[in-house]
């Protein structure tokens, strides 16, 4: 089947099998490899994207469900001139090690700051609770979110 959607503001069209995931469509059919594929079960958050403005795991959205919807991936957060403030803060805070989890954390943190510009630690913890990192121990990631909030 054919699906039409908007990705990072651009109209896109792809031939898909209706049972494949939005994550597969983004990465393998539309050329947006920023969202990472780790568990494919909604457990790790590495595939986090905004779907009509709501944070979702792209691995849990079927390709067919994306018809007519609006998707923002990590590639869509920066503008043409500079990185998103969350991306800058992750670099500045040293919150990236292997980097596999980073796109998901960045999208989730950007979503948090959109909704809650000055989050407390519990709100940061809650917002990032769906994202797993096996490298950093989370402290630097939390530092980055606090840094982005105060930027
Ligand atoms: S790959 Fe989607 S939540 Fe892990
Ligand atoms: S930086 Fe390696 S999994 Fe998070």
JSON list of N, CA, C and O in Angstrom, two decimals, residues 120-146:
[
{"chain": "A", "resi": 120, "resn": "UNK", "atom": "N", "xyz": [11.20, 20.33, 37.15]},
{"chain": "A", "resi": 120, "resn": "UNK", "atom": "CA", "xyz": [12.00, 19.91, 38.31]},
{"chain": "A", "resi": 120, "resn": "UNK", "atom": "C", "xyz": [12.55, 18.50, 38.04]},
{"chain": "A", "resi": 120, "resn": "UNK", "atom": "O", "xyz": [12.24, 17.88, 37.01]},
{"chain": "A", "resi": 121, "resn": "UNK", "atom": "N", "xyz": [13.35, 17.99, 38.97]},
{"chain": "A", "resi": 121, "resn": "UNK", "atom": "CA", "xyz": [14.01, 16.71, 38.72]},
{"chain": "A", "resi": 121, "resn": "UNK", "atom": "C", "xyz": [13.01, 15.57, 38.56]},
{"chain": "A", "resi": 121, "resn": "UNK", "atom": "O", "xyz": [13.22, 14.67, 37.74]},
{"chain": "A", "resi": 122, "resn": "UNK", "atom": "N", "xyz": [11.93, 15.61, 39.33]},
{"chain": "A", "resi": 122, "resn": "UNK", "atom": "CA", "xyz": [10.93, 14.54, 39.20]},
{"chain": "A", "resi": 122, "resn": "UNK", "atom": "C", "xyz": [10.27, 14.58, 37.82]},
{"chain": "A", "resi": 122, "resn": "UNK", "atom": "O", "xyz": [9.99, 13.53, 37.22]},
{"chain": "A", "resi": 123, "resn": "UNK", "atom": "N", "xyz": [10.02, 15.79, 37.34]},
{"chain": "A", "resi": 123, "resn": "UNK", "atom": "CA", "xyz": [9.39, 15.91, 36.01]},
{"chain": "A", "resi": 123, "resn": "UNK", "atom": "C", "xyz": [10.35, 15.44, 34.91]},
{"chain": "A", "resi": 123, "resn": "UNK", "atom": "O", "xyz": [9.93, 14.81, 33.93]},
{"chain": "A", "resi": 124, "resn": "UNK", "atom": "N", "xyz": [11.64, 15.72, 35.08]},
{"chain": "A", "resi": 124, "resn": "UNK", "atom": "CA", "xyz": [12.62, 15.22, 34.10]},
{"chain": "A", "resi": 124, "resn": "UNK", "atom": "C", "xyz": [12.66, 13.70, 34.15]},
{"chain": "A", "resi": 124, "resn": "UNK", "atom": "O", "xyz": [12.63, 13.02, 33.12]},
{"chain": "A", "resi": 125, "resn": "UNK", "atom": "N", "xyz": [12.71, 13.17, 35.38]},
{"chain": "A", "resi": 125, "resn": "UNK", "atom": "CA", "xyz": [12.77, 11.71, 35.54]},
{"chain": "A", "resi": 125, "resn": "UNK", "atom": "C", "xyz": [11.55, 11.05, 34.91]},
{"chain": "A", "resi": 125, "resn": "UNK", "atom": "O", "xyz": [11.68, 10.04, 34.20]},
{"chain": "A", "resi": 126, "resn": "UNK", "atom": "N", "xyz": [10.39, 11.61, 35.17]},
{"chain": "A", "resi": 126, "resn": "UNK", "atom": "CA", "xyz": [9.15, 11.05, 34.61]},
{"chain": "A", "resi": 126, "resn": "UNK", "atom": "C", "xyz": [9.17, 11.11, 33.08]},
{"chain": "A", "resi": 126, "resn": "UNK", "atom": "O", "xyz": [8.84, 10.14, 32.40]},
{"chain": "A", "resi": 127, "resn": "UNK", "atom": "N", "xyz": [9.59, 12.27, 32.55]},
{"chain": "A", "resi": 127, "resn": "UNK", "atom": "CA", "xyz": [9.56, 12.46, 31.09]},
{"chain": "A", "resi": 127, "resn": "UNK", "atom": "C", "xyz": [10.52, 11.52, 30.37]},
{"chain": "A", "resi": 127, "resn": "UNK", "atom": "O", "xyz": [10.27, 11.12, 29.24]},
{"chain": "A", "resi": 128, "resn": "UNK", "atom": "N", "xyz": [11.62, 11.18, 31.04]},
{"chain": "A", "resi": 128, "resn": "UNK", "atom": "CA", "xyz": [12.63, 10.33, 30.39]},
{"chain": "A", "resi": 128, "resn": "UNK", "atom": "C", "xyz": [12.53, 8.87, 30.83]},
{"chain": "A", "resi": 128, "resn": "UNK", "atom": "O", "xyz": [13.41, 8.06, 30.50]},
{"chain": "A", "resi": 129, "resn": "UNK", "atom": "N", "xyz": [11.47, 8.55, 31.54]},
{"chain": "A", "resi": 129, "resn": "UNK", "atom": "CA", "xyz": [11.37, 7.19, 32.10]},
{"chain": "A", "resi": 129, "resn": "UNK", "atom": "C", "xyz": [11.20, 6.12, 31.02]},
{"chain": "A", "resi": 129, "resn": "UNK", "atom": "O", "xyz": [11.44, 4.95, 31.27]},
{"chain": "A", "resi": 130, "resn": "UNK", "atom": "N", "xyz": [10.80, 6.52, 29.83]},
{"chain": "A", "resi": 130, "resn": "UNK", "atom": "CA", "xyz": [10.64, 5.54, 28.75]},
{"chain": "A", "resi": 130, "resn": "UNK", "atom": "C", "xyz": [11.89, 5.36, 27.91]},
{"chain": "A", "resi": 130, "resn": "UNK", "atom": "O", "xyz": [11.87, 4.65, 26.91]},
{"chain": "A", "resi": 131, "resn": "UNK", "atom": "N", "xyz": [12.97, 6.02, 28.31]},
{"chain": "A", "resi": 131, "resn": "UNK", "atom": "CA", "xyz": [14.21, 5.95, 27.52]},
{"chain": "A", "resi": 131, "resn": "UNK", "atom": "C", "xyz": [15.31, 5.28, 28.33]},
{"chain": "A", "resi": 131, "resn": "UNK", "atom": "O", "xyz": [15.56, 5.65, 29.47]},
{"chain": "A", "resi": 132, "resn": "UNK", "atom": "N", "xyz": [15.95, 4.31, 27.73]},
{"chain": "A", "resi": 132, "resn": "UNK", "atom": "CA", "xyz": [17.01, 3.57, 28.41]},
{"chain": "A", "resi": 132, "resn": "UNK", "atom": "C", "xyz": [18.38, 3.92, 27.83]},
{"chain": "A", "resi": 132, "resn": "UNK", "atom": "O", "xyz": [18.52, 4.09, 26.61]},
{"chain": "A", "resi": 133, "resn": "UNK", "atom": "N", "xyz": [19.35, 4.03, 28.72]},
{"chain": "A", "resi": 133, "resn": "UNK", "atom": "CA", "xyz": [20.74, 4.25, 28.31]},
{"chain": "A", "resi": 133, "resn": "UNK", "atom": "C", "xyz": [21.61, 3.25, 29.05]},
{"chain": "A", "resi": 133, "resn": "UNK", "atom": "O", "xyz": [21.52, 3.12, 30.27]},
{"chain": "A", "resi": 134, "resn": "UNK", "atom": "N", "xyz": [22.45, 2.54, 28.32]},
{"chain": "A", "resi": 134, "resn": "UNK", "atom": "CA", "xyz": [23.29, 1.53, 28.98]},
{"chain": "A", "resi": 134, "resn": "UNK", "atom": "C", "xyz": [24.69, 2.06, 29.27]},
{"chain": "A", "resi": 134, "resn": "UNK", "atom": "O", "xyz": [25.51, 1.34, 29.83]},
{"chain": "A", "resi": 135, "resn": "UNK", "atom": "N", "xyz": [24.97, 3.31, 28.89]},
{"chain": "A", "resi": 135, "resn": "UNK", "atom": "CA", "xyz": [26.34, 3.82, 29.04]},
{"chain": "A", "resi": 135, "resn": "UNK", "atom": "C", "xyz": [26.52, 4.86, 30.13]},
{"chain": "A", "resi": 135, "resn": "UNK", "atom": "O", "xyz": [27.49, 4.81, 30.88]},
{"chain": "A", "resi": 136, "resn": "UNK", "atom": "N", "xyz": [25.64, 5.83, 30.20]},
{"chain": "A", "resi": 136, "resn": "UNK", "atom": "CA", "xyz": [25.98, 7.07, 30.91]},
{"chain": "A", "resi": 136, "resn": "UNK", "atom": "C", "xyz": [25.67, 7.06, 32.39]},
{"chain": "A", "resi": 136, "resn": "UNK", "atom": "O", "xyz": [26.15, 7.93, 33.12]},
{"chain": "A", "resi": 137, "resn": "UNK", "atom": "N", "xyz": [24.79, 6.17, 32.85]},
{"chain": "A", "resi": 137, "resn": "UNK", "atom": "CA", "xyz": [24.34, 6.26, 34.23]},
{"chain": "A", "resi": 137, "resn": "UNK", "atom": "C", "xyz": [23.35, 7.39, 34.45]},
{"chain": "A", "resi": 137, "resn": "UNK", "atom": "O", "xyz": [22.98, 7.69, 35.58]},
{"chain": "A", "resi": 138, "resn": "UNK", "atom": "N", "xyz": [22.95, 8.06, 33.39]},
{"chain": "A", "resi": 138, "resn": "UNK", "atom": "CA", "xyz": [21.87, 9.06, 33.37]},
{"chain": "A", "resi": 138, "resn": "UNK", "atom": "C", "xyz": [22.24, 10.43, 33.96]},
{"chain": "A", "resi": 138, "resn": "UNK", "atom": "O", "xyz": [21.56, 11.41, 33.69]},
{"chain": "A", "resi": 139, "resn": "UNK", "atom": "N", "xyz": [23.26, 10.51, 34.81]},
{"chain": "A", "resi": 139, "resn": "UNK", "atom": "CA", "xyz": [23.55, 11.78, 35.49]},
{"chain": "A", "resi": 139, "resn": "UNK", "atom": "C", "xyz": [23.82, 12.89, 34.48]},
{"chain": "A", "resi": 139, "resn": "UNK", "atom": "O", "xyz": [23.30, 14.01, 34.60]},
{"chain": "A", "resi": 140, "resn": "UNK", "atom": "N", "xyz": [24.65, 12.61, 33.48]},
{"chain": "A", "resi": 140, "resn": "UNK", "atom": "CA", "xyz": [24.97, 13.64, 32.48]},
{"chain": "A", "resi": 140, "resn": "UNK", "atom": "C", "xyz": [23.76, 13.99, 31.62]},
{"chain": "A", "resi": 140, "resn": "UNK", "atom": "O", "xyz": [23.62, 15.12, 31.15]},
{"chain": "A", "resi": 141, "resn": "UNK", "atom": "N", "xyz": [22.93, 13.01, 31.39]},
{"chain": "A", "resi": 141, "resn": "UNK", "atom": "CA", "xyz": [21.71, 13.28, 30.60]},
{"chain": "A", "resi": 141, "resn": "UNK", "atom": "C", "xyz": [20.81, 14.24, 31.38]},
{"chain": "A", "resi": 141, "resn": "UNK", "atom": "O", "xyz": [20.28, 15.21, 30.81]},
{"chain": "A", "resi": 142, "resn": "UNK", "atom": "N", "xyz": [20.67, 14.00, 32.67]},
{"chain": "A", "resi": 142, "resn": "UNK", "atom": "CA", "xyz": [19.87, 14.92, 33.49]},
{"chain": "A", "resi": 142, "resn": "UNK", "atom": "C", "xyz": [20.51, 16.32, 33.51]},
{"chain": "A", "resi": 142, "resn": "UNK", "atom": "O", "xyz": [19.81, 17.33, 33.43]},
{"chain": "A", "resi": 143, "resn": "UNK", "atom": "N", "xyz": [21.83, 16.35, 33.62]},
{"chain": "A", "resi": 143, "resn": "UNK", "atom": "CA", "xyz": [22.52, 17.65, 33.57]},
{"chain": "A", "resi": 143, "resn": "UNK", "atom": "C", "xyz": [22.19, 18.38, 32.27]},
{"chain": "A", "resi": 143, "resn": "UNK", "atom": "O", "xyz": [21.97, 19.59, 32.25]},
{"chain": "A", "resi": 144, "resn": "UNK", "atom": "N", "xyz": [22.20, 17.62, 31.17]},
{"chain": "A", "resi": 144, "resn": "UNK", "atom": "CA", "xyz": [21.94, 18.23, 29.86]},
{"chain": "A", "resi": 144, "resn": "UNK", "atom": "C", "xyz": [20.54, 18.82, 29.79]},
{"chain": "A", "resi": 144, "resn": "UNK", "atom": "O", "xyz": [20.34, 19.91, 29.25]},
{"chain": "A", "resi": 145, "resn": "UNK", "atom": "N", "xyz": [19.57, 18.10, 30.33]},
{"chain": "A", "resi": 145, "resn": "UNK", "atom": "CA", "xyz": [18.20, 18.61, 30.28]},
{"chain": "A", "resi": 145, "resn": "UNK", "atom": "C", "xyz": [18.08, 19.87, 31.13]},
{"chain": "A", "resi": 145, "resn": "UNK", "atom": "O", "xyz": [17.46, 20.86, 30.72]},
{"chain": "A", "resi": 146, "resn": "UNK", "atom": "N", "xyz": [18.70, 19.86, 32.31]},
{"chain": "A", "resi": 146, "resn": "UNK", "atom": "CA", "xyz": [18.67, 21.07, 33.16]},
{"chain": "A", "resi": 146, "resn": "UNK", "atom": "C", "xyz": [19.35, 22.23, 32.43]},
{"chain": "A", "resi": 146, "resn": "UNK", "atom": "O", "xyz": [18.88, 23.38, 32.46]}
]
